[in-house]
Coordinates of C-alpha atoms and ligand atoms in Angstrom, one line a residue:
X1 CA -15.0 -16.9 34.8
X2 CA -13.8 -13.4 33.6
X3 CA -10.5 -13.0 33.2
X4 CA -9.9 -9.7 36.3
X5 CA -8.0 -6.9 34.0
X6 CA -8.8 -3.5 33.1
X7 CA -11.0 -3.6 29.7
X8 CA -9.5 -0.7 28.3
X9 CA -11.0 -0.1 24.8
X10 CA -8.1 -0.4 21.3
X11 CA -8.8 4.0 20.5
X12 CA -6.8 5.7 17.4
X13 CA -6.4 8.0 20.4
X14 CA -4.0 6.7 23.3
X15 CA -1.5 6.4 20.6
X16 CA -1.4 9.8 20.2
X17 CA -1.6 10.2 23.6
X18 CA 0.9 7.0 24.4
X19 CA 3.8 9.2 21.8
X20 CA 3.4 12.8 22.6
X21 CA 3.7 11.3 26.9
X22 CA 6.7 9.0 25.7
X23 CA 8.1 10.6 22.9
X24 CA 7.0 14.1 23.3
X25 CA 10.7 14.9 20.9
X26 CA 10.1 12.9 18.8
X27 CA 11.0 14.3 15.2
X28 CA 8.5 14.4 11.7
X29 CA 10.0 16.3 9.3
X30 CA 8.2 16.6 6.0
X31 CA 8.7 17.4 3.1
X32 CA 5.4 19.8 1.8
X33 CA 3.8 21.1 -1.5
X34 CA 5.6 24.5 -1.2
X35 CA 8.9 22.5 -1.6
X36 CA 10.7 23.1 2.0
X37 CA 10.8 21.3 4.5
X38 CA 8.9 20.7 8.1
X39 CA 9.7 20.0 11.2
X40 CA 8.1 19.3 14.4
X41 CA 7.3 16.8 17.1
X42 CA 4.8 14.3 18.8
X43 CA 3.9 17.2 20.7
X44 CA 3.0 19.5 17.9
X45 CA 1.6 16.9 16.1
X46 CA -0.8 15.9 19.5
X47 CA -1.8 19.8 19.9
X48 CA -2.9 20.5 16.4
X49 CA -4.9 17.3 15.9
X50 CA -6.3 18.2 19.8
X51 CA -7.3 22.0 17.9
X52 CA -8.8 20.3 14.6
X53 CA -10.6 17.8 16.7
X54 CA -12.1 20.6 18.8
X55 CA -12.7 22.3 15.3
X56 CA -14.5 19.5 14.7
X57 CA -16.9 19.3 17.0
X58 CA -17.9 22.8 16.5
X59 CA -18.8 21.7 13.5
X60 CA -21.5 20.2 15.2
X61 CA -19.7 17.0 13.3
X62 CA -21.4 14.0 14.8
X63 CA -19.6 10.4 15.9
X64 CA -18.9 8.5 13.2
X65 CA -19.7 11.1 10.8
X66 CA -16.7 11.1 7.6
X67 CA -13.9 13.6 7.3
X68 CA -11.9 13.5 3.8
X69 CA -8.5 13.7 3.0
X70 CA -6.6 14.2 -0.9
X71 CA -3.5 14.4 0.2
X72 CA 0.6 14.0 0.0
X73 CA 2.0 12.2 3.1
X74 CA 2.5 14.5 5.3
X75 CA 2.4 16.2 9.2
X76 CA -1.3 17.2 8.4
X77 CA -2.5 14.8 6.6
X78 CA -0.7 12.9 9.6
X79 CA -2.7 15.0 12.2
X80 CA -5.8 14.1 10.5
X81 CA -5.3 10.5 10.9
X82 CA -5.5 11.5 14.9
X83 CA -7.7 14.5 15.5
X84 CA -10.8 12.7 12.9
X85 CA -10.6 9.3 14.1
X86 CA -9.6 10.2 18.0
X87 CA -12.9 12.1 18.2
X88 CA -14.6 9.0 16.2
X89 CA -15.8 10.6 12.8
X90 CA -13.9 8.2 10.9
X91 CA -10.9 9.6 8.0
X92 CA -11.6 8.7 4.5
X93 CA -8.1 9.2 3.1
X94 CA -8.9 9.9 -1.0
X95 CA -6.6 8.6 -3.0
X96 CA -6.3 11.8 -6.1
X97 CA -5.1 9.4 -7.9
X98 CA -8.4 8.4 -9.2
X99 CA -10.0 9.9 -12.3
X100 CA -12.2 12.8 -11.0
X101 CA -15.6 11.2 -11.9
X102 CA -13.6 8.0 -9.5
X103 CA -13.5 10.8 -6.6
X104 CA -16.5 12.5 -6.8
X105 CA -18.7 9.2 -6.9
X106 CA -16.4 7.8 -3.3
X107 CA -17.6 11.5 -2.2
X108 CA -20.5 11.1 -2.5
X109 CA -21.1 7.9 -1.3
X110 CA -18.7 8.2 1.7
X111 CA -21.2 11.4 2.2
X112 CA -17.9 12.9 3.4
X113 CA -19.5 16.1 5.2
X114 CA -15.9 17.8 5.1
X115 CA -12.9 17.8 2.6
X116 CA -9.3 19.2 3.2
X117 CA -6.7 18.4 0.4
X118 CA -3.5 19.4 -0.6
X119 CA -3.2 22.4 -3.2
X120 CA -1.4 20.1 -5.6
X121 CA -5.2 18.6 -6.0
X122 CA -7.0 22.1 -6.1
X123 CA -8.3 21.5 -10.2
X124 CA -9.3 18.7 -8.5
X125 CA -11.7 20.5 -6.6
X126 CA -11.9 22.8 -9.3
X127 CA -13.8 19.5 -11.4
X128 CA -15.9 18.1 -8.7
X129 CA -17.0 19.9 -5.4
X130 CA -20.4 21.1 -7.4
X131 CA -20.9 17.7 -8.0
X132 CA -20.5 16.9 -3.9
X133 CA -23.6 18.2 -2.2
X134 CA -22.4 16.0 1.0
X135 CA -19.2 18.2 1.3
X136 CA -20.0 21.7 3.8
X137 CA -16.3 22.8 3.9
X138 CA -13.8 22.5 1.8
X139 CA -10.3 23.2 3.6
X140 CA -7.0 23.6 1.5
X141 CA -4.1 22.2 3.6
X142 CA -1.8 25.5 3.3
X143 CA -0.9 28.5 5.3
X144 CA -3.5 31.2 5.4
X145 CA -1.5 33.3 2.4
X146 CA -1.4 30.8 -0.2
X147 CA -5.1 30.1 -0.3
X148 CA -6.1 31.3 -3.8
X149 CA -8.1 34.7 -4.2
X150 CA -10.3 33.6 -6.9
X151 CA -10.1 29.4 -5.9
X152 CA -14.3 29.2 -7.2
X153 CA -14.7 26.9 -4.2
X154 CA -17.4 28.3 -1.7
X155 CA -15.7 28.7 2.3
X156 CA -12.4 27.9 1.1
X157 CA -10.2 28.3 4.2
X158 CA -6.8 27.3 4.5
X159 CA -6.2 24.6 7.2
X160 CA -4.1 26.7 9.3
X161 CA -6.8 30.0 10.0
X162 CA -9.0 26.5 10.2
X163 CA -7.7 25.5 13.2
X164 CA -5.3 28.3 14.2
X165 CA -7.6 29.4 16.5
X166 CA -9.0 26.0 18.6
X167 CA -7.6 25.1 22.0
X168 CA -4.9 22.8 21.9
X169 CA -6.5 21.4 25.1
X170 CA -9.5 18.2 24.3
X171 CA -10.9 14.9 26.7
X172 CA -10.7 12.7 23.7
X173 CA -13.9 10.7 23.8
X174 CA -14.0 6.5 25.1
X175 CA -16.1 4.4 23.2
X176 CA -16.6 1.0 21.4
X177 CA -13.1 0.0 20.3
X178 CA -15.7 -1.7 17.6
X179 CA -16.4 1.9 16.2
X180 CA -15.5 3.1 12.6
X181 CA -12.1 5.3 12.5
X182 CA -11.4 5.6 9.1
X183 CA -12.3 3.5 5.7
X184 CA -10.3 3.5 2.0
X185 CA -11.8 2.7 -1.5
X186 CA -10.2 -0.3 -4.1
X187 CA -8.8 0.9 -6.6
X188 CA -11.2 -0.3 -8.4
X189 CA -9.8 -1.9 -11.9
X190 CA -13.6 -2.6 -12.5
X191 CA -16.7 -1.5 -12.0
X192 CA -17.0 0.6 -8.9
X193 CA -14.6 1.3 -6.2
X194 CA -15.3 -0.7 -2.9
X195 CA -14.6 0.3 0.7
X196 CA -13.4 -1.4 3.1
X197 CA -13.7 0.2 6.8
X198 CA -11.7 -0.2 8.9
X199 CA -12.3 0.2 12.8
X200 CA -10.2 1.6 15.6
X201 CA -9.2 -1.9 17.5
X202 CA -8.5 -3.6 14.1
X203 CA -6.3 0.2 13.6
X204 CA -4.6 -0.9 16.5
X205 CA -4.4 -4.7 16.5
X206 CA -2.6 -4.0 12.8
X207 CA -0.2 -1.0 14.2
X208 CA 1.3 -3.6 17.2
X209 CA 1.7 -6.0 14.4
X210 CA 3.3 -4.2 11.7
X211 CA 6.1 -2.8 14.3
X212 CA 7.0 -6.6 15.6
X213 CA 10.6 -8.1 14.3
X214 CA 9.5 -9.8 11.9
X215 CA 6.9 -7.6 10.3
X216 CA 8.7 -3.6 9.8
X217 CA 10.5 -4.3 13.4
X218 CA 10.1 -0.1 14.2
X219 CA 11.8 1.7 17.2
X220 CA 12.2 4.5 18.4
X221 CA 15.6 4.4 17.5
X222 CA 14.1 4.4 13.7
X223 CA 13.7 7.4 11.3
X224 CA 11.2 5.4 9.3
X225 CA 10.0 6.9 5.2
X226 CA 6.6 5.5 4.4
X227 CA 7.0 6.4 1.2
X228 CA 3.8 4.0 -0.1
X229 CA 0.9 7.1 0.3
X230 CA -1.0 8.1 3.3
X231 CA -3.9 8.1 0.6
X232 CA -4.1 3.8 0.4
X233 CA -4.4 1.8 3.1
X234 CA -3.1 4.1 5.4
X235 CA 0.4 4.0 4.0
X236 CA 0.6 0.3 5.5
X237 CA -0.2 1.7 8.7
X238 CA 2.6 3.6 9.3
X239 CA 1.9 6.7 10.9
X240 CA -0.2 4.4 13.5
X241 CA 2.3 2.4 14.1
X242 CA 5.3 5.1 14.1
X243 CA 3.5 6.8 17.6
X244 CA 3.1 3.4 18.7
X245 CA 7.0 3.2 18.7
X246 CA 8.1 6.5 18.5
X247 CA 10.0 6.0 15.5
X248 CA 11.5 9.3 13.7
X249 CA 8.8 10.0 10.2
X250 CA 10.4 11.4 7.6
X251 CA 7.3 12.2 4.5
X252 CA 7.9 12.5 1.5
X253 CA 5.2 15.2 0.1
X254 CA 4.5 14.6 -3.3
X255 CA 8.0 14.4 -4.9
X256 CA 8.3 10.6 -5.4
X257 CA 11.4 11.0 -7.6
X258 CA 14.5 8.6 -6.7
X259 CA 16.8 11.9 -6.5
X260 CA 14.5 13.5 -4.2
X261 CA 14.0 10.2 -2.3
X262 CA 17.4 9.4 -1.7
X263 CA 18.3 13.5 -0.6
X264 CA 15.7 12.8 1.9
X265 CA 17.1 9.7 3.4
X266 CA 20.5 10.4 3.2
X267 CA 19.5 14.6 5.2
X268 CA 17.3 12.8 7.8
X269 CA 19.2 9.8 8.3
X270 CA 16.7 7.5 7.0
X271 CA 17.3 3.4 8.6
X272 CA 13.4 2.1 7.0
X273 CA 11.2 3.1 3.6
X274 CA 8.3 1.4 2.5
X275 CA 7.1 1.3 -0.8
X276 CA 5.7 -0.6 -4.3
X277 CA 8.2 -1.5 -6.5
X278 CA 7.4 1.4 -9.2
X279 CA 9.4 4.1 -6.7
X280 CA 11.8 2.1 -5.5
X281 CA 12.6 1.3 -9.2
X282 CA 13.4 5.0 -9.6
X283 CA 15.5 5.4 -6.4
X284 CA 17.1 2.4 -7.4
X285 CA 17.4 4.3 -11.0
X286 CA 18.6 7.2 -8.9
X287 CA 21.5 5.5 -7.1
X288 CA 22.7 3.9 -9.8
X289 CA 23.3 6.2 -12.8
X290 CA 24.9 8.9 -9.5
X291 CA 27.0 6.0 -8.4
X292 CA 25.7 7.0 -5.0
X293 CA 25.2 5.1 -1.6
X294 CA 23.5 4.8 1.2
X295 CA 24.7 5.7 4.5
X296 CA 21.8 4.6 6.7
X297 CA 19.4 2.9 4.7
X298 CA 19.1 -0.7 6.5
X299 CA 16.2 -2.2 5.4
X300 CA 13.1 -1.5 3.1
X301 CA 9.8 -3.2 3.2
X302 CA 8.7 -3.9 -0.5
X303 CA 4.8 -4.6 -1.4
X304 CA 1.9 -3.9 -3.3
X305 CA 3.1 -5.6 -6.2
X306 CA 5.5 -8.5 -6.5
X307 CA 8.7 -7.2 -6.2
X308 CA 11.2 -8.7 -9.2
X309 CA 14.3 -10.7 -7.5
X310 CA 16.5 -8.4 -9.6
X311 CA 15.5 -5.6 -6.8
X312 CA 16.0 -8.0 -4.0
X313 CA 19.5 -8.6 -5.2
X314 CA 20.4 -5.1 -6.6
X315 CA 19.7 -3.5 -2.8
X316 CA 21.4 -6.4 -1.4
X317 CA 24.3 -6.7 -3.1
X318 CA 25.1 -3.7 -4.0
X319 CA 23.9 -1.4 -1.5
X320 CA 23.8 -3.6 1.7
X321 CA 19.5 -2.8 2.4
X322 CA 17.6 -5.3 3.0
X323 CA 14.3 -6.4 1.0
X324 CA 11.5 -7.3 3.3
X325 CA 8.6 -8.5 0.5
X326 CA 5.5 -8.3 2.0
X327 CA 1.7 -8.9 1.1
X328 CA -1.0 -7.3 1.3
X329 CA -4.6 -5.7 0.4
X330 CA -6.6 -2.9 1.4
X331 CA -8.9 -5.2 3.0
X332 CA -6.5 -6.4 5.4
X333 CA -5.4 -3.3 6.9
X334 CA -2.8 -3.8 4.3
X335 CA -0.8 -6.4 5.9
X336 CA -1.0 -10.0 5.3
X337 CA 2.4 -11.7 4.7
X338 CA 6.4 -11.0 5.2
X339 CA 9.3 -12.2 4.4
X340 CA 12.3 -13.1 6.8
X341 CA 14.0 -15.8 7.6
X342 CA 13.8 -18.4 10.7
X343 CA 16.7 -19.2 12.1
X344 CA 17.7 -22.5 10.3
X345 CA 17.9 -20.5 6.9
X346 CA 20.6 -18.5 8.9
X347 CA 23.1 -21.1 7.5
X348 CA 21.9 -21.7 4.1
X349 CA 24.2 -20.9 1.1
X350 CA 23.2 -16.8 -0.6
X351 CA 21.2 -18.2 -3.7
X352 CA 18.6 -20.2 -1.3
X353 CA 18.2 -17.9 0.8
X354 CA 17.1 -15.5 -2.1
X355 CA 15.0 -18.4 -3.3
X356 CA 12.9 -17.7 0.4
X357 CA 13.5 -14.1 0.0
X358 CA 11.8 -13.6 -3.1
X359 CA 8.4 -15.1 -2.1
X360 CA 5.7 -13.0 -0.5
X361 CA 6.1 -14.8 3.1
X362 CA 5.0 -16.0 6.3
X363 CA 1.0 -15.0 7.9
X364 CA 1.7 -12.5 10.1
X365 CA 0.1 -13.3 13.9
X366 CA -3.1 -12.1 13.5
X367 CA -3.9 -13.6 9.6
X368 CA -4.1 -16.7 9.1
X369 CA -4.8 -18.5 5.0
X370 CA -5.2 -21.2 3.0
X371 CA -4.9 -22.1 -0.2
X372 CA -8.0 -24.1 -1.9
X373 CA -8.7 -26.0 -5.1
X374 CA -11.8 -25.2 -7.0
X375 CA -13.8 -27.6 -5.3
X376 CA -13.2 -26.0 -2.8
X377 CA -10.8 -28.4 -1.2
X378 CA -7.9 -27.4 1.1
X379 CA -4.7 -27.0 -0.8
X380 CA -1.0 -28.9 1.0
X381 CA 1.7 -26.6 1.8
X382 CA 4.1 -27.9 0.0
X383 CA 5.0 -25.0 -1.8
X384 CA 3.8 -26.8 -4.6
X385 CA 0.1 -27.4 -4.9
X386 CA -1.7 -23.8 -6.1
X387 CA -5.1 -22.7 -4.7
X388 CA -7.0 -19.4 -3.9
X389 CA -5.8 -17.8 -1.4
X390 CA -8.3 -17.6 1.4
X391 CA -7.7 -15.4 4.1
X392 CA -8.9 -14.6 8.1
X393 CA -8.6 -12.5 11.3
X394 CA -9.2 -9.5 13.5
X395 CA -8.2 -6.6 10.7
X396 CA -9.1 -8.2 7.5
X397 CA -13.0 -7.0 6.2
X398 CA -16.4 -8.6 6.7
X399 CA -18.2 -6.7 4.7
X400 CA -17.8 -3.4 2.6
X401 CA -19.4 -0.3 3.3
X402 CA -22.9 -0.1 2.2
X403 CA -22.1 -3.3 0.5
X404 CA -21.7 -6.8 0.0
X405 CA -20.2 -9.8 2.6
X406 CA -16.9 -11.1 0.1
X407 CA -16.8 -13.4 2.3
X408 CA -16.9 -18.0 1.7
X409 CA -17.6 -20.1 3.9
X410 CA -16.1 -23.1 4.6
X411 CA -17.7 -27.0 5.5
X412 CA -17.3 -25.6 9.3
X413 CA -19.4 -22.7 9.0
X414 CA -16.3 -20.1 9.2
X415 CA -16.8 -17.3 6.5
X416 CA -12.8 -16.6 4.5
X417 CA -12.3 -13.4 2.7
X418 CA -11.5 -14.3 -0.6
X419 CA -8.1 -12.4 -1.6
X420 CA -8.9 -13.3 -5.5
X421 CA -4.5 -14.6 -5.2
X422 CA -3.6 -18.0 -6.7
X423 CA -0.3 -19.2 -4.0
X424 CA 1.2 -22.3 -3.2
X425 CA 2.1 -22.3 0.3
X426 CA 6.2 -24.2 1.6
X427 CA 5.7 -26.7 4.9
X428 CA 7.2 -23.6 6.6
X429 CA 4.7 -20.9 5.9
X430 CA 6.0 -19.1 3.0
X431 CA 3.6 -18.1 1.1
X432 CA 3.9 -17.1 -3.2
X433 CA 1.6 -15.4 -4.8
X434 CA 1.9 -17.1 -8.2
X435 CA -0.3 -14.5 -9.9
X436 CA -4.3 -12.3 -9.8
X437 CA -6.7 -14.9 -10.1
X438 CA -7.1 -12.9 -13.6
X439 CA -3.8 -12.1 -14.4
X440 CA -3.2 -16.3 -14.3
X441 CA -2.6 -17.5 -18.0
X442 CA -3.6 -21.1 -18.9
X443 CA -1.6 -22.9 -22.1
X444 CA -2.7 -26.4 -22.8
X445 CA -5.0 -27.3 -19.5
X446 CA -1.5 -26.0 -17.2
X447 CA -1.2 -22.0 -15.2
X448 CA 1.7 -20.5 -16.3
X449 CA 2.6 -17.4 -13.8
X450 CA 2.4 -14.0 -15.3
X451 CA 5.1 -12.7 -12.0
X452 CA 7.8 -15.4 -12.6
X453 CA 7.8 -13.9 -16.7
X454 CA 7.9 -11.0 -15.8
X455 CA 10.7 -11.3 -12.7
X456 CA 12.8 -12.8 -15.5
X457 CA 12.6 -10.5 -18.3
X458 CA 13.1 -7.7 -15.6
X459 CA 16.4 -9.3 -14.8
X460 CA 17.6 -8.5 -18.0
X461 CA 19.9 -4.8 -17.7
X462 CA 17.8 -3.2 -20.6
X463 CA 14.4 -4.2 -19.1
X464 CA 12.6 -1.3 -16.7
X465 CA 9.5 -2.5 -16.7
X466 CA 7.9 -5.8 -18.3
X467 CA 4.2 -7.5 -18.2
X468 CA 3.2 -10.6 -19.2
X469 CA -0.2 -11.2 -20.4
X470 CA -2.1 -14.4 -21.7
X471 CA -3.3 -14.1 -25.6
X472 CA -5.7 -16.1 -26.8
X473 CA -4.4 -19.2 -29.3
X474 CA -7.2 -21.6 -30.3
X475 CA -4.7 -24.8 -30.0
X476 CA -3.7 -23.7 -26.2
X477 CA -6.2 -21.1 -24.9
X478 CA -4.0 -19.2 -24.1
X479 CA -0.5 -18.3 -24.8
X480 CA 2.4 -15.7 -22.6
X481 CA 3.6 -12.3 -24.3
X482 CA 5.8 -10.1 -22.4
X483 CA 5.1 -6.0 -23.1
X484 CA 8.3 -4.5 -22.1
X485 CA 9.2 -1.1 -21.5
X486 CA 12.9 -0.1 -22.4
X487 CA 15.6 1.2 -19.8
X488 CA 16.5 5.1 -21.8
X489 CA 19.3 4.7 -24.3
X490 CA 19.4 0.5 -23.2
X491 CA 18.7 -2.2 -26.2
X492 CA 17.1 -5.2 -26.3
X493 CA 15.7 -7.0 -29.0
X494 CA 12.7 -9.5 -29.5
X495 CA 15.3 -12.0 -29.7
X496 CA 17.7 -11.5 -27.3
X497 CA 15.1 -11.1 -24.3
X498 CA 13.6 -14.4 -25.9
X499 CA 17.2 -16.2 -25.7
X500 CA 17.1 -15.0 -21.5
X501 CA 14.7 -17.1 -21.0
X502 CA 17.0 -20.3 -22.1
X503 CA 17.1 -22.3 -18.9
X504 CA 15.3 -20.1 -16.5
X505 CA 12.0 -21.0 -16.9
X506 CA 10.7 -24.5 -18.3
X507 CA 10.1 -24.1 -22.6
X508 CA 6.4 -24.1 -22.7
X509 CA 6.1 -21.3 -20.4
X510 CA 8.8 -19.1 -23.0
X511 CA 6.3 -16.2 -23.8
X512 CA 5.9 -16.2 -27.2
X513 CA 6.0 -12.7 -28.5
X514 CA 8.1 -9.7 -27.3
X515 CA 6.2 -6.4 -27.4
X516 CA 8.4 -3.1 -27.5
X517 CA 6.3 -0.2 -25.4
X518 CA 7.2 3.1 -24.5
X519 CA 6.1 2.5 -21.1
X520 CA 3.0 -0.2 -19.0
X521 CA 0.1 1.7 -17.7
X522 CA 0.5 2.2 -14.2
X523 CA -2.8 2.0 -11.9
X524 CA -3.6 4.8 -9.2
X525 CA -1.6 2.7 -6.5
X526 CA 1.4 2.4 -9.0
X527 CA 0.7 -1.3 -10.0
X528 CA 0.8 -2.2 -13.5
X529 CA -2.7 -1.7 -15.6
X530 CA -3.4 -4.7 -17.2
X531 CA -6.9 -3.8 -18.2
X532 CA -5.7 -1.0 -19.9
X533 CA -2.4 -3.2 -21.3
X534 CA -5.2 -5.4 -23.1
X535 CA -7.2 -2.7 -24.1
X536 CA -4.0 -1.8 -25.7
X537 CA -3.7 -4.9 -27.4
X538 CA -6.6 -5.1 -28.6
X539 CA -5.6 -6.2 -32.4
X540 CA -2.8 -7.6 -31.7
X541 CA -2.2 -11.4 -33.0
X542 CA 0.3 -13.8 -32.1
X543 CA 3.5 -14.8 -34.4
X544 CA 2.3 -17.6 -37.0
X545 CA -1.8 -17.1 -36.2
Ligands
ADP601 P1 -5.9 -2.8 -5.4 O1 -7.1 -4.0 -4.9 O2 -7.6 -1.5 -5.2 O3 -5.6 -2.3 -6.6 P2 -5.2 -3.5 -3.1 O4 -3.6 -2.4 -2.7 O5 -5.6 -3.9 -2.4 O6 -5.2 -2.5 -4.0 O7 -3.8 -4.5 -3.7 C1 -4.1 -6.3 -3.9 C2 -3.5 -6.8 -4.8 O8 -2.3 -6.7 -4.8 C3 -3.4 -8.6 -3.8 O9 -4.4 -8.6 -3.5 C4 -2.7 -8.6 -5.3 O10 -3.2 -9.3 -5.9 C5 -1.5 -7.6 -4.7 N1 -0.4 -7.7 -4.3 C6 0.5 -6.9 -3.4 N2 1.7 -7.0 -2.7 C7 1.9 -8.0 -3.9 C8 3.0 -8.4 -3.8 N3 3.8 -8.6 -2.4 N4 3.2 -9.8 -5.0 C9 2.3 -9.7 -5.6 N5 0.9 -9.1 -5.8 C10 1.2 -8.5 -4.3

């Protein structure tokens, strides 16, 4: 017997329709590429998303055709999130930090028909447009009077001209909730990038989950700053969860330096912000150096790479801002786990709580996890046994766009997505990443977690960033070294830093050497790029070899 409830598809258009109806005057504030601050409301956003949908219909774009963006976090980008997907097309958010050759490759692979870009990225578009034959229309996300006279890009139109004349009325189509809604290519540090193709259903379910109290805890009372880019995994789903809750949204545009982010937080009463550790480090440096405080910011989600415990304490103890450590992947829409305490932890002392809060956290309902050994056997949830982390759920990838299914089958024939991460899970379900499997350091048959080694170095006041890599060793297989970028003006010697490890980790896990560099190479999503670091270290020899 089937239930007798209404069967309405979960469609992205319903999110913006809901926001317009229930939070019509809810504010959306954006720092624009032009440098000024733009403000409007969900009502304006919904109308302009409908104008955009009309324009796409007018171009004859078919259901599931791809429309690309090359853009910062801003209101026009958010209009694309709803106008493109809501009208049945697929929004392809392109990461502008990728190499132009890679951008051309993914635009061709996705067969994008339209590409809308912020003027910051005009040079990229000038470099790639001739190599992208599928793109019929290039649109600059700017006012008409900002369009350069001689861009060299055929038919270039400003977004305002493009949608300006279109009607603001539009009937959002109804279709299968499993239809594709948006796509994002993984950073592809090795080989060609692969795309995750999200659906209306997966996106809507993820938006619900992301708003939960033990996840981002979003409400109509929040003012939310997604610093995490809209060009990478839909800014962790925040634009959708925002429409679902009616929170105020504050977009930082291109200005991601500590000063600009801080000013926006204060000016717009931001209560909640989300970003990767490297960006939050810039914010912390700024507030620390200038002796500032946050007057409204209460919590921040930090994820995308391991958040050093020193950063969690700095926010919490120095500024009263709770850090929620999160873990996820492009292939997971991206949220998998988030770290918040349980009721029974509230009576614990600060140190014990910190011990928990530095983990990557508990699975969100909708994400099943397990860890397996090399033999594929499931490992116990005891906080000690580690294994390859596998996940499954309705917002986790089944197969890559035009590609293979990476899923591995268990003994019951059930498919799991292999995350490529190595982790432990404790009896309370808290997962902790040891490493990416390719970064784990194997020393004398034992594993050393590069994240643990980095976290210790990052707790040293002179260290701005630290990366631990394994170096070949004839006896031990590999030994860890730590590559360190010092804070400007700060001093620490190799010997001092090695001594700093004493008592903080087992002796055999202490790095064999410290290599000082000006900067650690970062990838397209702000993560440390260990592949490039290893290239830079070519020819390096461990001391004594
Ligand atoms: P890409 O794989 O393209 O670099 P993703 O954003 O999908 O981009 O990266 C996902 C990976 O990032 C995870 O598999 C994990 O290794 C790492 N990661 C994400 N969040 C965390 C975290 N909180 N702690 C440690 N590693 C993390």
